[in-house]
């Protein structure tokens, strides 16, 4: 698909996806750390891609709008890849909610206003959202449809109701999935599609931070005892993203795809059940 790709989060998963689908597009890669974006852009440029790095803080609406504006200098926005985020070991509760939850909601909203007909998007969520107990239908609807600027005021997201950074991360990722469902309805009115992917343990710098963090043993045990018996790779996530961003997935929108080597299955019904 010709056009412009907006890509947030200059990391391994985002790059793996962009390399699959960005060969005929102008790519605008945004990251809060501009050096990360420049490093990724250099790698991609040397592989033949047309890419431009931009500093972008996903927790800021103004920053997101500036990124979109930069993309529109080259044409209509055709593709969104959102791989930005912080993990439970990288940030406090408030930052996780502002980046992973609020920031993703704003990004989906703003790109959804300008995405071209037949445009496609994927946002990276997490298996963590699948391991939470079920929320009430009322809370699910709040997470899906509350105006973005009111999201962090929801009772369920107030700091006193969040136990720890892992709980904040799980709530953010649950919200991502619900938000994608609601946004898919709006994107559909423009003839566009949006889906989410929920990876399990994927070997990236972020995952390595987790392996070396306070929950490192928990995560190592998780991938050792999942049916696959190993962590995944960014390219395995890109395998699914490539499908979702192609015409073969024209009937798929508002969906979430769990890619975790069976860890969630084991968590509920296998060897990992005792680790709850």
Coordinates of C-alpha atoms in Angstrom, one line a residue:
X1 CA 0.0 0.0 0.0
X2 CA 1.4 3.3 -1.0
X3 CA 1.2 6.2 1.4
X4 CA 2.7 7.2 4.7
X5 CA 3.4 5.0 7.7
X6 CA 3.3 6.4 11.2
X7 CA 5.3 4.2 13.5
X8 CA 5.6 4.9 17.3
X9 CA 8.2 3.1 19.4
X10 CA 11.6 2.6 17.7
X11 CA 12.3 -0.9 19.0
X12 CA 12.7 -4.4 17.7
X13 CA 9.0 -5.3 17.4
X14 CA 8.2 -2.1 15.5
X15 CA 11.2 -2.5 13.2
X16 CA 10.4 -6.1 12.4
X17 CA 6.9 -5.1 11.4
X18 CA 8.0 -2.1 9.4
X19 CA 10.5 -4.1 7.4
X20 CA 7.7 -6.4 6.3
X21 CA 5.2 -3.8 5.2
X22 CA 7.0 -0.5 4.8
X23 CA 8.9 -1.0 1.5
X24 CA 6.7 1.1 -0.6
X25 CA 5.8 3.8 2.0
X26 CA 7.3 6.9 3.5
X27 CA 8.0 5.9 7.1
X28 CA 7.9 8.4 9.9
X29 CA 9.3 6.7 13.1
X30 CA 8.7 8.5 16.4
X31 CA 10.3 7.8 19.7
X32 CA 10.6 9.8 22.9
X33 CA 14.3 9.2 22.7
X34 CA 15.3 10.7 19.4
X35 CA 18.6 8.8 19.4
X36 CA 16.6 5.5 19.4
X37 CA 14.6 6.8 16.4
X38 CA 17.8 7.9 14.6
X39 CA 19.5 4.6 15.2
X40 CA 16.6 2.6 13.8
X41 CA 16.2 5.0 10.9
X42 CA 19.9 4.5 10.0
X43 CA 19.5 0.7 10.0
X44 CA 16.3 1.0 7.9
X45 CA 17.8 3.5 5.4
X46 CA 20.8 1.3 4.8
X47 CA 18.4 -1.5 4.0
X48 CA 16.6 0.6 1.4
X49 CA 13.7 2.1 3.2
X50 CA 12.5 5.7 3.0
X51 CA 12.4 6.7 6.7
X52 CA 12.5 9.8 8.8
X53 CA 13.1 9.9 12.6
X54 CA 11.0 12.3 14.7
X55 CA 11.0 12.9 18.5
X56 CA 7.6 12.0 19.8
X57 CA 6.2 11.5 23.3
X58 CA 3.1 9.2 23.0
X59 CA 1.8 10.6 26.3
X60 CA 1.4 14.0 24.8
X61 CA -1.4 14.8 22.4
X62 CA 0.5 17.7 21.0
X63 CA 3.5 15.5 20.3
X64 CA 1.3 12.9 18.5
X65 CA -0.4 15.7 16.4
X66 CA 3.1 17.0 15.4
X67 CA 4.1 13.5 14.3
X68 CA 0.9 13.1 12.2
X69 CA 1.5 16.5 10.7
X70 CA 5.0 15.5 9.7
X71 CA 3.6 12.4 8.0
X72 CA 1.0 14.4 6.2
X73 CA 3.7 16.5 4.5
X74 CA 4.3 13.4 2.4
X75 CA 0.8 12.3 1.7
X76 CA -2.2 10.5 3.4
X77 CA -1.6 8.3 6.4
X78 CA -2.0 4.7 5.2
X79 CA -0.5 2.6 8.0
X80 CA -0.1 2.8 11.8
X81 CA 2.3 0.7 13.8
X82 CA 2.2 1.5 17.5
X83 CA 4.9 -0.3 19.4
X84 CA 5.5 2.4 22.0
X85 CA 5.3 1.6 25.7
X86 CA 7.0 1.0 29.1
X87 CA 7.1 -2.2 31.1
X88 CA 6.3 -2.7 34.8
X89 CA 10.0 -2.6 35.7
X90 CA 10.7 0.6 33.8
X91 CA 8.3 3.1 35.2
X92 CA 6.0 4.0 38.1
X93 CA 2.2 3.5 38.0
X94 CA 1.4 7.0 36.8
X95 CA 3.8 6.9 33.9
X96 CA 2.6 3.4 32.8
X97 CA -1.0 4.6 32.8
X98 CA -0.1 7.9 31.0
X99 CA 2.1 6.2 28.3
X100 CA 0.6 2.7 27.8
X101 CA -3.1 3.5 28.4
X102 CA -3.8 7.2 27.7
X103 CA -1.1 7.6 25.0
X104 CA -2.3 4.7 23.0
X105 CA -5.9 5.9 23.3
X106 CA -5.0 9.3 22.0
X107 CA -2.9 7.9 19.2
X108 CA -5.7 5.6 17.9
X109 CA -8.1 8.5 18.2
X110 CA -6.0 11.0 16.3
X111 CA -4.8 8.7 13.6
X112 CA -8.4 7.5 13.2
X113 CA -9.4 11.0 12.2
X114 CA -7.1 11.1 9.2
X115 CA -6.4 7.5 8.2
X116 CA -7.0 7.0 4.5
X117 CA -9.6 4.7 2.9
X118 CA -8.3 1.2 3.1
X119 CA -5.8 2.3 5.8
X120 CA -4.6 -0.3 8.3
X121 CA -3.2 -0.2 11.8
X122 CA -1.8 -2.4 14.5
X123 CA -1.1 -1.6 18.1
X124 CA 1.0 -3.8 20.4
X125 CA -0.7 -4.7 23.6
X126 CA 0.4 -7.6 25.9
X127 CA -0.5 -11.0 27.2
X128 CA -0.8 -9.3 30.6
X129 CA -4.2 -8.0 29.7
X130 CA -5.4 -11.5 29.2
X131 CA -4.3 -12.7 32.7
X132 CA -6.4 -10.3 34.6
X133 CA -9.7 -11.4 36.1
X134 CA -12.7 -10.4 34.0
X135 CA -13.9 -6.8 34.6
X136 CA -17.5 -5.9 34.7
X137 CA -19.2 -5.0 31.4
X138 CA -19.6 -1.5 32.7
X139 CA -15.9 -1.1 33.3
X140 CA -15.0 -2.6 30.0
X141 CA -17.3 -0.1 28.3
X142 CA -15.8 2.8 30.2
X143 CA -12.3 1.7 29.1
X144 CA -13.5 1.4 25.5
X145 CA -15.5 4.6 25.1
X146 CA -14.7 7.2 27.8
X147 CA -13.4 10.4 26.1
X148 CA -9.6 10.3 26.1
X149 CA -9.1 13.3 28.3
X150 CA -11.3 11.8 31.0
X151 CA -9.8 8.2 30.9
X152 CA -7.4 8.6 33.8
X153 CA -10.1 10.1 36.0
X154 CA -12.0 6.8 36.0
X155 CA -12.3 5.3 39.5
X156 CA -10.8 2.0 38.3
X157 CA -7.6 3.8 37.2
X158 CA -7.1 6.0 40.2
X159 CA -3.7 5.4 41.9
X160 CA -5.4 4.2 45.1
X161 CA -7.1 1.5 43.2
X162 CA -4.0 0.3 41.4
X163 CA -2.0 -2.3 43.5
X164 CA 1.4 -2.0 41.8
X165 CA 3.1 -1.4 38.5
X166 CA 2.2 -4.8 37.1
X167 CA -1.5 -4.2 37.9
X168 CA -1.2 -0.8 36.1
X169 CA 0.3 -2.5 33.1
X170 CA -2.4 -5.1 33.0
X171 CA -5.1 -2.4 33.2
X172 CA -3.4 -0.5 30.4
X173 CA -3.2 -3.5 28.1
X174 CA -6.8 -4.5 28.8
X175 CA -7.8 -0.9 28.0
X176 CA -5.8 -1.1 24.7
X177 CA -7.8 -4.1 23.5
X178 CA -11.1 -2.5 24.4
X179 CA -10.1 0.8 22.9
X180 CA -9.2 -1.0 19.6
X181 CA -12.7 -2.5 19.5
X182 CA -14.3 0.9 19.9
X183 CA -12.0 2.7 17.5
X184 CA -12.5 0.0 14.9
X185 CA -16.1 1.2 14.6
X186 CA -14.9 4.8 14.0
X187 CA -12.1 3.7 11.6
X188 CA -14.6 1.6 9.7
X189 CA -16.6 4.7 8.8
X190 CA -13.5 5.8 6.9
X191 CA -13.1 2.4 5.3
X192 CA -10.0 1.6 7.5
X193 CA -9.1 -1.2 9.9
X194 CA -7.4 -1.4 13.3
X195 CA -6.3 -4.4 15.3
X196 CA -4.1 -5.2 18.3
X197 CA -1.5 -7.9 19.0
X198 CA -0.9 -9.2 22.5
X199 CA 2.6 -10.7 22.6
X200 CA 4.0 -12.8 25.4
X201 CA 7.6 -12.9 26.3
X202 CA 9.4 -11.6 23.3
X203 CA 13.2 -11.1 23.5
X204 CA 13.7 -7.3 23.2
X205 CA 15.7 -4.8 25.3
X206 CA 12.4 -4.2 27.2
X207 CA 12.0 -7.9 28.0
X208 CA 15.7 -8.1 29.0
X209 CA 14.9 -5.3 31.5
X210 CA 12.1 -7.5 32.9
X211 CA 14.4 -10.6 33.1
X212 CA 16.8 -8.6 35.2
X213 CA 14.1 -6.9 37.2
X214 CA 12.3 -7.9 40.4
X215 CA 10.0 -10.3 38.5
X216 CA 12.8 -11.8 36.4
X217 CA 12.4 -15.3 37.8
X218 CA 8.6 -15.1 37.3
X219 CA 9.1 -14.3 33.6
X220 CA 11.8 -16.9 33.0
X221 CA 9.6 -19.5 34.6
X222 CA 6.7 -18.4 32.5
X223 CA 8.4 -19.1 29.1
X224 CA 10.1 -22.2 30.4
X225 CA 6.7 -23.7 31.4
X226 CA 4.6 -22.5 28.5
X227 CA 3.8 -25.0 25.7
X228 CA 6.3 -23.5 23.4
X229 CA 9.0 -23.8 26.0
X230 CA 10.8 -20.6 25.0
X231 CA 10.4 -16.9 24.6
X232 CA 9.3 -15.5 21.2
X233 CA 11.1 -13.2 18.7
X234 CA 10.0 -9.9 17.2
X235 CA 9.8 -11.5 13.8
X236 CA 7.2 -14.0 15.0
X237 CA 5.0 -11.0 16.1
X238 CA 5.7 -9.5 12.7
X239 CA 4.4 -12.6 11.0
X240 CA 0.9 -11.9 12.4
X241 CA 1.2 -8.1 11.9
X242 CA 2.1 -8.6 8.2
X243 CA -1.1 -10.5 7.7
X244 CA -3.2 -7.9 9.6
X245 CA -1.7 -5.1 7.5
X246 CA -2.4 -6.9 4.2
X247 CA -5.5 -7.1 2.0
X248 CA -5.8 -10.8 3.2
X249 CA -7.1 -9.4 6.5
X250 CA -9.7 -7.1 5.0
X251 CA -12.4 -8.8 7.1
X252 CA -10.4 -8.5 10.4
X253 CA -10.9 -5.4 12.5
X254 CA -11.4 -4.6 16.1
X255 CA -9.7 -7.9 17.1
X256 CA -6.8 -8.8 19.4
X257 CA -4.4 -11.6 18.7
X258 CA -2.6 -13.4 21.5
X259 CA 0.9 -14.5 20.6
X260 CA 2.5 -16.0 23.7
X261 CA 3.6 -19.5 23.1
X262 CA 0.7 -20.8 25.1
X263 CA 1.7 -19.0 28.3
X264 CA -1.8 -17.7 29.0
X265 CA -3.2 -21.2 28.4
X266 CA -0.7 -22.7 30.9
X267 CA -1.4 -19.9 33.3
X268 CA -5.1 -20.9 33.5
X269 CA -5.0 -24.6 32.8
X270 CA -1.4 -25.8 33.0
X271 CA 1.8 -25.8 34.9
X272 CA 1.8 -22.0 35.4
X273 CA -1.6 -22.1 37.3
X274 CA 0.1 -22.5 40.6
X275 CA 2.0 -19.3 40.0
X276 CA -1.1 -17.1 40.0

